[in-house]
mmCIF file with all atom_site columns, C-alpha atoms in Angstrom:
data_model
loop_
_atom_site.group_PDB
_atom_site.id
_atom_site.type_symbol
_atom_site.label_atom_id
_atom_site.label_alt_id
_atom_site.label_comp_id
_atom_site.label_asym_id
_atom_site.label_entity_id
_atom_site.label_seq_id
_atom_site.pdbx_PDB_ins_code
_atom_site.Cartn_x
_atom_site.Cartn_y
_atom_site.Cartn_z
_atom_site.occupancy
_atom_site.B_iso_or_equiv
_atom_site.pdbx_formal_charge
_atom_site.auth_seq_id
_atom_site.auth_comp_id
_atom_site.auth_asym_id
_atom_site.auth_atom_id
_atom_site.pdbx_PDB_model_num
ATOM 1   C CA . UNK A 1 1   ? 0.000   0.000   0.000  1.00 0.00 ? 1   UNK A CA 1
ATOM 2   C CA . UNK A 1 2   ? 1.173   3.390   -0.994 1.00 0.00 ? 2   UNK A CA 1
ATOM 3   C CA . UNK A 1 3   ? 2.508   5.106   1.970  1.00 0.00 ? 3   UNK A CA 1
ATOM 4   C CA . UNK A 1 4   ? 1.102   8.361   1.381  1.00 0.00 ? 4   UNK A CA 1
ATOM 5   C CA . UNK A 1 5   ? -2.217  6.758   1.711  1.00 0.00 ? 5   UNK A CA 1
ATOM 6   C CA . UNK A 1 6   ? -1.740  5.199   5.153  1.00 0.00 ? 6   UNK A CA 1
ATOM 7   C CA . UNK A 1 7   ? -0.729  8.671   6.019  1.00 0.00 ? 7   UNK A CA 1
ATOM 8   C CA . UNK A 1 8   ? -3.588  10.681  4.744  1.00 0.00 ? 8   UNK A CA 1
ATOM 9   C CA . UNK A 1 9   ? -5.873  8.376   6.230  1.00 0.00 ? 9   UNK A CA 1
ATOM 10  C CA . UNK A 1 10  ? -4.307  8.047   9.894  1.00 0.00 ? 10  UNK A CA 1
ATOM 11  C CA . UNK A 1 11  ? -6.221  9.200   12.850 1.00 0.00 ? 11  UNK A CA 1
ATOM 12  C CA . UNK A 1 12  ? -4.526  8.802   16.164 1.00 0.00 ? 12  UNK A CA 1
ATOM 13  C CA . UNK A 1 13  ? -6.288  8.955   19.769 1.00 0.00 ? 13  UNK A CA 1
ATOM 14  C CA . UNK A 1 14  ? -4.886  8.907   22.906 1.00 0.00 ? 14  UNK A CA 1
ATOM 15  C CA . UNK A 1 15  ? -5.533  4.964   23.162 1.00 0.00 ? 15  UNK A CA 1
ATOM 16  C CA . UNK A 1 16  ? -5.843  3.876   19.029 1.00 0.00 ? 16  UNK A CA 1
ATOM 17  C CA . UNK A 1 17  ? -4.261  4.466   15.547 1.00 0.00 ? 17  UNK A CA 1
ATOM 18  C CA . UNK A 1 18  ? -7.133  4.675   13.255 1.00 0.00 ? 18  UNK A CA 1
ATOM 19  C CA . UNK A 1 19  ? -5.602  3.693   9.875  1.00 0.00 ? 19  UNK A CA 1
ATOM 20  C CA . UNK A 1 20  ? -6.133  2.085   6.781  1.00 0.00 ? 20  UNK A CA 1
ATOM 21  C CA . UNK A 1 21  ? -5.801  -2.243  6.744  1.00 0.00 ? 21  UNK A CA 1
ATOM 22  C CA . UNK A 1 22  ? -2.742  -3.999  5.132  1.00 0.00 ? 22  UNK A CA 1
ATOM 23  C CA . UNK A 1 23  ? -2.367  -7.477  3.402  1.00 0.00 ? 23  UNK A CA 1
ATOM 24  C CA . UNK A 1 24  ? -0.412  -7.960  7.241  1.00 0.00 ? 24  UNK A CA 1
ATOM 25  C CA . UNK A 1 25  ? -3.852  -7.973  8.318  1.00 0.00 ? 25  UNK A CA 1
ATOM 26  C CA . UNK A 1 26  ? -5.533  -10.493 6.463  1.00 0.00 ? 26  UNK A CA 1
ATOM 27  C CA . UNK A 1 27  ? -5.854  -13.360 8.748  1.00 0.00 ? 27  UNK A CA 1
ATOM 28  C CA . UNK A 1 28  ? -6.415  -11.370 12.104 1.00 0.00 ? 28  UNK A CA 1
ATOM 29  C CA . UNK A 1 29  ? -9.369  -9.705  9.734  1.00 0.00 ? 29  UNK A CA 1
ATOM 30  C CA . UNK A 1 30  ? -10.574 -13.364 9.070  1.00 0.00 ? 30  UNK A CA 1
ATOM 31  C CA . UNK A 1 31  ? -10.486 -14.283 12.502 1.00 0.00 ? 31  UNK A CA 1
ATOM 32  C CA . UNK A 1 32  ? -12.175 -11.341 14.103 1.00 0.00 ? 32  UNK A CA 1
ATOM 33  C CA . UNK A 1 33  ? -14.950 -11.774 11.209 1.00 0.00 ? 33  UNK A CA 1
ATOM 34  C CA . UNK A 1 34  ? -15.773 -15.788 12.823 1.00 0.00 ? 34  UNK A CA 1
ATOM 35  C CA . UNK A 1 35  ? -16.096 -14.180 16.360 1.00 0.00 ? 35  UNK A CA 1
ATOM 36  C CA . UNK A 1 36  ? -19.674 -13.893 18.051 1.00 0.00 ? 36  UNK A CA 1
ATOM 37  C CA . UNK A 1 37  ? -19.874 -10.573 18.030 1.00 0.00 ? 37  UNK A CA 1
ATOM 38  C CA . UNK A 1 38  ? -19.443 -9.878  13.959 1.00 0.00 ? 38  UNK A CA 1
ATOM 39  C CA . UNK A 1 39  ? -21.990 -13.330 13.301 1.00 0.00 ? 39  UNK A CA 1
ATOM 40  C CA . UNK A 1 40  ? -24.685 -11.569 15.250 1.00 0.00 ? 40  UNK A CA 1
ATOM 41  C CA . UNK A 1 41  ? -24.538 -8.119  14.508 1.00 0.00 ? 41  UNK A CA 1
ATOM 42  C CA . UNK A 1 42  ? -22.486 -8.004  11.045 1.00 0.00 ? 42  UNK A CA 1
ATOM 43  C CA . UNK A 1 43  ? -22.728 -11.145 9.374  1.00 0.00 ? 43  UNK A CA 1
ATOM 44  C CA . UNK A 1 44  ? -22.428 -9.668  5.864  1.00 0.00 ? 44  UNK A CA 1
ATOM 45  C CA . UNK A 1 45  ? -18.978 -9.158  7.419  1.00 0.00 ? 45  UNK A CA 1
ATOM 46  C CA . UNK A 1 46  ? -18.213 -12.711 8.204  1.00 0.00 ? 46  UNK A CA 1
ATOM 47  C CA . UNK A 1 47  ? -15.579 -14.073 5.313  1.00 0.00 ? 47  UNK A CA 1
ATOM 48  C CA . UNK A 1 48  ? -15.916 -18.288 4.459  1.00 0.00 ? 48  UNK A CA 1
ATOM 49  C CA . UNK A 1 49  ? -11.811 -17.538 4.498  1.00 0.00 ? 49  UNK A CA 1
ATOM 50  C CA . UNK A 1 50  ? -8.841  -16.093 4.286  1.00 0.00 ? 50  UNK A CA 1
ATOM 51  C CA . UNK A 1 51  ? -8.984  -14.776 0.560  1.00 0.00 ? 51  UNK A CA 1
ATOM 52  C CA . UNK A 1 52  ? -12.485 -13.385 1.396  1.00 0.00 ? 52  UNK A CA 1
ATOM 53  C CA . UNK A 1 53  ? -10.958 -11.169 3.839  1.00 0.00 ? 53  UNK A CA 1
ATOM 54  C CA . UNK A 1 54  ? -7.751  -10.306 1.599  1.00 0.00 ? 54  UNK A CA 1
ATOM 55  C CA . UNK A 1 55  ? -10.549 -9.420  -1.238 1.00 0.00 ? 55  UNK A CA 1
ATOM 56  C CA . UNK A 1 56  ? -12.657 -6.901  1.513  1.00 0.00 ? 56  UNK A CA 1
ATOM 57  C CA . UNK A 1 57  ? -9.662  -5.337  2.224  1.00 0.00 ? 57  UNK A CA 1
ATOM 58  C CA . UNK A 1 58  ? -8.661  -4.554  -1.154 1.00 0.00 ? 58  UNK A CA 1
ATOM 59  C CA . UNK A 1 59  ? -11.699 -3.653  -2.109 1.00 0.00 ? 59  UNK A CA 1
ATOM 60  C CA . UNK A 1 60  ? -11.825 -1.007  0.982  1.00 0.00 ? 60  UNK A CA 1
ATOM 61  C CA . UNK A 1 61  ? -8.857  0.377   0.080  1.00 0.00 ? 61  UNK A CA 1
ATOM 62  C CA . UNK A 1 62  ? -9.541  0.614   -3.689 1.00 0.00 ? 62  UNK A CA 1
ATOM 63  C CA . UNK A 1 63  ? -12.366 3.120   -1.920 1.00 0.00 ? 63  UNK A CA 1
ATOM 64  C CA . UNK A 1 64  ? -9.595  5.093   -0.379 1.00 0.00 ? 64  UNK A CA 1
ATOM 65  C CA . UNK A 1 65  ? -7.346  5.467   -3.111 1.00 0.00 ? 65  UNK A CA 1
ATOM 66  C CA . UNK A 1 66  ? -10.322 6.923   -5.561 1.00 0.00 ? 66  UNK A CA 1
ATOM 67  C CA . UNK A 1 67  ? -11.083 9.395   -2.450 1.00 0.00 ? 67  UNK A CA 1
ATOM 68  C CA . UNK A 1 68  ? -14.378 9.127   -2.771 1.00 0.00 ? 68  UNK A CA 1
ATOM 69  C CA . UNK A 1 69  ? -16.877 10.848  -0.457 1.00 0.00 ? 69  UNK A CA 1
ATOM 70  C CA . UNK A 1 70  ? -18.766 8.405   2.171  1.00 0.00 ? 70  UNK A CA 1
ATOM 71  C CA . UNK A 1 71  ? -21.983 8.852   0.676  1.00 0.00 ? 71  UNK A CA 1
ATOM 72  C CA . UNK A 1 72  ? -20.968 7.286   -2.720 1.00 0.00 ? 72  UNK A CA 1
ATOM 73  C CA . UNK A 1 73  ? -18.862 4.310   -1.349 1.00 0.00 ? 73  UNK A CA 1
ATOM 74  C CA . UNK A 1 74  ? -17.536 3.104   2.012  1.00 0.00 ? 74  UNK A CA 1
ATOM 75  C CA . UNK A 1 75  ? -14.483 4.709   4.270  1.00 0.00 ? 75  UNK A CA 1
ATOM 76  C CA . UNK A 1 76  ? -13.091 1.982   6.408  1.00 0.00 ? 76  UNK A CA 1
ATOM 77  C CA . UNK A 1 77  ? -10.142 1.918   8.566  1.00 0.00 ? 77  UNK A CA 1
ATOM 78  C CA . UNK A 1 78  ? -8.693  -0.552  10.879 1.00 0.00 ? 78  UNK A CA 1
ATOM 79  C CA . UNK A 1 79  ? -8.531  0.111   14.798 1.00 0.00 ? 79  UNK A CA 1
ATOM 80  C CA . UNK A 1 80  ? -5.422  -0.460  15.945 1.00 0.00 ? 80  UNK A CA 1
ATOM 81  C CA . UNK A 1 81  ? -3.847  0.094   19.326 1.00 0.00 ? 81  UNK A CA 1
ATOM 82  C CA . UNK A 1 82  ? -0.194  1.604   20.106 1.00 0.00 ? 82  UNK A CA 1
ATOM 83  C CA . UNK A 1 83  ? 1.752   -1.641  19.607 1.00 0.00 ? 83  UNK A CA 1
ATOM 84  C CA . UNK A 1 84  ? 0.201   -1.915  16.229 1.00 0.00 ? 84  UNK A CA 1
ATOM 85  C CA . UNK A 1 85  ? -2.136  -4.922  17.007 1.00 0.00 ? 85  UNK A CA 1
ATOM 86  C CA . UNK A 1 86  ? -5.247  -4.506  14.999 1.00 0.00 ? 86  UNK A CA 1
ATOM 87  C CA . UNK A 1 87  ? -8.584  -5.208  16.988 1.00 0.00 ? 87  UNK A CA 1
ATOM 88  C CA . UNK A 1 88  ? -11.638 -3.867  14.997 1.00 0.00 ? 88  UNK A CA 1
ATOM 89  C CA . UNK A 1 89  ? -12.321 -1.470  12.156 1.00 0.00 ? 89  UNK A CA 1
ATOM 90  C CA . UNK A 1 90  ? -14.927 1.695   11.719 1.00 0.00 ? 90  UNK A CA 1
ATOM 91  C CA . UNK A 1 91  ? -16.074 3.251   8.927  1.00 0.00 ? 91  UNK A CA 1
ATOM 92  C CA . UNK A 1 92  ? -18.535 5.671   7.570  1.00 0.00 ? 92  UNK A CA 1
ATOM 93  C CA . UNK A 1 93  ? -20.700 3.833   4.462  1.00 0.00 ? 93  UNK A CA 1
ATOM 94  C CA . UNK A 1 94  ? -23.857 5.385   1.920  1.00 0.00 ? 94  UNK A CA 1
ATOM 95  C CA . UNK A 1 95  ? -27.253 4.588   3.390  1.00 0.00 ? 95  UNK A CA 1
ATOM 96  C CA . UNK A 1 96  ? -30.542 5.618   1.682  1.00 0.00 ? 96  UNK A CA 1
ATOM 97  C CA . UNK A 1 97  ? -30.833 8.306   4.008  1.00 0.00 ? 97  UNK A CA 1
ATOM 98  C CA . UNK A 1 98  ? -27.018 9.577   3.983  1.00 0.00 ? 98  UNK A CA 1
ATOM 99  C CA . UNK A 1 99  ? -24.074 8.401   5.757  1.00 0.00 ? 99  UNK A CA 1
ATOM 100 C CA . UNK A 1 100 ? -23.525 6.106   8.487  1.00 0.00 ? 100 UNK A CA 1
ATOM 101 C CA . UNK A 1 101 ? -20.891 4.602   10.979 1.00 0.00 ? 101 UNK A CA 1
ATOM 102 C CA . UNK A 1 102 ? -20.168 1.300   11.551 1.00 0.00 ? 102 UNK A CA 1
ATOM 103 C CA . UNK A 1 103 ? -17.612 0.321   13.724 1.00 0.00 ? 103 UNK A CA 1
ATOM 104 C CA . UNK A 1 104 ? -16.675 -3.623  15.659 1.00 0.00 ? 104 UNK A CA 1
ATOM 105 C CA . UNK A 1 105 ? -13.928 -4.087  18.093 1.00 0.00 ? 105 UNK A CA 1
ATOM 106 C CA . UNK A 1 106 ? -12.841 -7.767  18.889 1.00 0.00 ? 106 UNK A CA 1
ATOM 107 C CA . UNK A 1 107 ? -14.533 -9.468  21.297 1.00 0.00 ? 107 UNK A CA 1
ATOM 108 C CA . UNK A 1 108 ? -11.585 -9.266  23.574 1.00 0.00 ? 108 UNK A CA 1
ATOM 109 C CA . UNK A 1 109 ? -10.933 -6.148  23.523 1.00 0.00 ? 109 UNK A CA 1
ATOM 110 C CA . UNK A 1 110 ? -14.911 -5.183  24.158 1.00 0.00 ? 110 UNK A CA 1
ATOM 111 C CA . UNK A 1 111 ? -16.050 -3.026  27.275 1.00 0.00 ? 111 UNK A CA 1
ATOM 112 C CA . UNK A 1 112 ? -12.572 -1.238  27.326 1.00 0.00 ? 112 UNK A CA 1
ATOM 113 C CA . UNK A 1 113 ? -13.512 2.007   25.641 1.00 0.00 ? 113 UNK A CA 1
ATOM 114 C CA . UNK A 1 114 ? -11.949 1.132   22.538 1.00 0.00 ? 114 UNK A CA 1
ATOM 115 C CA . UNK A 1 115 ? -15.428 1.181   20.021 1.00 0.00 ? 115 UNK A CA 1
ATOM 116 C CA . UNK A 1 116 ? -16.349 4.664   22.263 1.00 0.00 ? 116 UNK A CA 1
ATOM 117 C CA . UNK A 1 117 ? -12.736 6.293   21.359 1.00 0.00 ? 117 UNK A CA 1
ATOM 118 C CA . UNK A 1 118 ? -12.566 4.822   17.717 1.00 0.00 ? 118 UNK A CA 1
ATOM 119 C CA . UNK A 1 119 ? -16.221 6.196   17.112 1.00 0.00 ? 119 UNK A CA 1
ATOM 120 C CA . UNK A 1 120 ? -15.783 9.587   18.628 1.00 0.00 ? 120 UNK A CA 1
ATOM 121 C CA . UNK A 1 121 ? -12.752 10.404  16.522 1.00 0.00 ? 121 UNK A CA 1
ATOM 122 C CA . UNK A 1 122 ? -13.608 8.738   13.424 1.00 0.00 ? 122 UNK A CA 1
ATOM 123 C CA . UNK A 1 123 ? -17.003 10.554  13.392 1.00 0.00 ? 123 UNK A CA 1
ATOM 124 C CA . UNK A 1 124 ? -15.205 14.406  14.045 1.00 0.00 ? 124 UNK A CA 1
ATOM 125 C CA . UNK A 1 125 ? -12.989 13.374  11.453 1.00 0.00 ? 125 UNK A CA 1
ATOM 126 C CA . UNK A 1 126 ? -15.942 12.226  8.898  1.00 0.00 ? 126 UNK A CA 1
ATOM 127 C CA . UNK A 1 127 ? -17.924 15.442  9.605  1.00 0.00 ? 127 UNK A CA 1
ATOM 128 C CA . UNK A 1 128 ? -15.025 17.486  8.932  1.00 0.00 ? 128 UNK A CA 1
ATOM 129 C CA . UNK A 1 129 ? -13.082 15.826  6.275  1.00 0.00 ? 129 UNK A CA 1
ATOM 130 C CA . UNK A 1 130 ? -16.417 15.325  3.738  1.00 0.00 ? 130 UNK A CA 1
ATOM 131 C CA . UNK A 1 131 ? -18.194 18.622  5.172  1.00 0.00 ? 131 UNK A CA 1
ATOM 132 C CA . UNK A 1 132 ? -21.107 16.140  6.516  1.00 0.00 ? 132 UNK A CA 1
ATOM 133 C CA . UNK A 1 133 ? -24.189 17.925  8.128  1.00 0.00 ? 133 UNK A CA 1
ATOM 134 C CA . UNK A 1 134 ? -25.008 14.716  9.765  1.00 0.00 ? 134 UNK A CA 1
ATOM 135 C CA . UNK A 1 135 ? -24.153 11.161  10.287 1.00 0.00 ? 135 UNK A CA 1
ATOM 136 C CA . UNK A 1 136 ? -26.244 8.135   11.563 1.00 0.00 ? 136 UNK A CA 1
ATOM 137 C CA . UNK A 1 137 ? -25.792 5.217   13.483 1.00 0.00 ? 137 UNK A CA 1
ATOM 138 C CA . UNK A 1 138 ? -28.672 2.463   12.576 1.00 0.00 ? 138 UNK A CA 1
ATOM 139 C CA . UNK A 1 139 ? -28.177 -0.740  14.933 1.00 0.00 ? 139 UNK A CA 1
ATOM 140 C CA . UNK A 1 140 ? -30.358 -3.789  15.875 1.00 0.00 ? 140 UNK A CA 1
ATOM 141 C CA . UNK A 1 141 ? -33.008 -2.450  18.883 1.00 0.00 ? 141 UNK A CA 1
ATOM 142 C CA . UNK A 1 142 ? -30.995 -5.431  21.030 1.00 0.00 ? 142 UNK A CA 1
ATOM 143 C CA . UNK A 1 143 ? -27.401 -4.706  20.455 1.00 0.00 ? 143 UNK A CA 1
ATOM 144 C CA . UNK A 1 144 ? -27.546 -2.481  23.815 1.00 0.00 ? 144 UNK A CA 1
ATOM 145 C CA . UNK A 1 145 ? -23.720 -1.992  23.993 1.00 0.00 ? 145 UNK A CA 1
ATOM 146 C CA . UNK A 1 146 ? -23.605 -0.837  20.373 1.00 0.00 ? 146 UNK A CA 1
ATOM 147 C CA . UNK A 1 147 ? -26.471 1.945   21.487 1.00 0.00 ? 147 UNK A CA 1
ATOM 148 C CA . UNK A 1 148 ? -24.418 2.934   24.747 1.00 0.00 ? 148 UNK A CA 1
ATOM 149 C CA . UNK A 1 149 ? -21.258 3.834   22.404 1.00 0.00 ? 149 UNK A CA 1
ATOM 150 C CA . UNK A 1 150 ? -23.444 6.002   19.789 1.00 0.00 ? 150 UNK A CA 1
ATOM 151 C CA . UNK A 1 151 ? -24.645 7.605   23.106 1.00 0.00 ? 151 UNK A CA 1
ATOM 152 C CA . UNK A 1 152 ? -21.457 8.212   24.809 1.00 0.00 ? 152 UNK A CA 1
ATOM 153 C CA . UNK A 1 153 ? -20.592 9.762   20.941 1.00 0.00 ? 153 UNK A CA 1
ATOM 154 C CA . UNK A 1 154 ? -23.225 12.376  21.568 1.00 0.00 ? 154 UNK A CA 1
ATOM 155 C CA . UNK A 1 155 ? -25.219 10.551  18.710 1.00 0.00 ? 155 UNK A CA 1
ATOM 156 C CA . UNK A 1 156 ? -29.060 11.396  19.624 1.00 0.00 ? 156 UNK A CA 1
ATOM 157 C CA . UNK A 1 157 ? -31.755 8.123   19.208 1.00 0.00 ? 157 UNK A CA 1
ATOM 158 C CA . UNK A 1 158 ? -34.060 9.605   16.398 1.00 0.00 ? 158 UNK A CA 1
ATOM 159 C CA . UNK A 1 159 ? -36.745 6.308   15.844 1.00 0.00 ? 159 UNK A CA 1
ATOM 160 C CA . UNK A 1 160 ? -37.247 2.484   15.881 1.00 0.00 ? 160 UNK A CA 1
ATOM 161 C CA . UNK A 1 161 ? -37.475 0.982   12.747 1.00 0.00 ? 161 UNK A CA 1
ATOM 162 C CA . UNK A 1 162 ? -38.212 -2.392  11.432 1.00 0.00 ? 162 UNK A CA 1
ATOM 163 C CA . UNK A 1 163 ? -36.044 -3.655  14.824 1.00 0.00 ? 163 UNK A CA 1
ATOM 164 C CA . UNK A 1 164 ? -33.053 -0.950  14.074 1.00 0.00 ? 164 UNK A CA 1
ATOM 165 C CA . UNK A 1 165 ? -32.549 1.958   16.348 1.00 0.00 ? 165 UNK A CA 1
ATOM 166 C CA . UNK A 1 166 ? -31.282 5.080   14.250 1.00 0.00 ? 166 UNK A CA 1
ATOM 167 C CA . UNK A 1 167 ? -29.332 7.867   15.899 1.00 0.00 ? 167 UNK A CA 1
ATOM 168 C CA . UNK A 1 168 ? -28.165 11.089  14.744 1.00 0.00 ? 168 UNK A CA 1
ATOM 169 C CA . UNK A 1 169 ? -25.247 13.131  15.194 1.00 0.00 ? 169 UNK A CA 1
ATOM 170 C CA . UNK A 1 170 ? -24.597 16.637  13.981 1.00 0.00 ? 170 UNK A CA 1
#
């Protein structure tokens, strides 16, 4: 991957690098996509193997190189802490009614503040970088720790729809 790409698409936080994923990352992508916590609330994110996950992360990058805008095709970057381990990725991807963030941290490395950190920063940066007026968060009505981080975000809870909550931030 070209360098100047990992660079113009780094966000660091106090705890995480937020960054774009490498073919390094392939099977630690493949593995996190098996874990409980992708099957039940991603599973169009769950790869049969390892050249699935090589092919999503190509294809995520392929995004980044074109610089596209998030309403037109998905921004995706892995979540990495200090030491360079990857644990979970977030991104900002076109829905019907704009933009919206979507974000998984390894089961793990859940309930340390990692999704809440990644989120916060990645959403500034989205709102800022594409001149956003708004970006959503749409989860399943029983995925109560993904509702806690959008809150903690200062993303608002707009409606219930078919099972999906749908928050706002502006």
């Amino acid at each position: 991957m070209q360098e100047s790409l990992i660079l113009k698409y780094t966000i660091t936080t106090p705890k995480l690098i937020l960054k774009p994923l490498s073919s390094l990352d392939i099977s630690k992508l493949f593995k996190m996509s098996l874990e409980s916590g992708i099957k039940d609330w991603m599973p169009d994110q769950v790869y049969q193997n390892e050249d699935e996950a090589k092919k999503a992360i190509e294809d995520l990058n392929s995004f980044l190189i074109q610089e596209i805008n998030p309403s037109q095709g998905p921004i995706v970057l892995g979540v990495y802490l200090h030491n360079n381990r990857l644990i979970g990725h977030v991104g900002l991807s076109p829905v019907q009614e704009g933009v919206e963030i979507g974000y998984a941290i390894e089961d793990s490395e859940q309930k340390k503040g990692y999704a809440t950190e990644a989120v916060e920063f990645f959403t500034k940066w989205g709102l800022q970088k594409y001149s956003l007026h708004f970006i959503l968060g749409i989860v399943d009505s029983n995925n109560i720790n993904s509702c806690k981080v959008l809150e903690k975000c200062g993303y608002i809870f707009g409606e219930t729809k078919k099972d999906q909550k749908i928050y706002k931030k502006v």
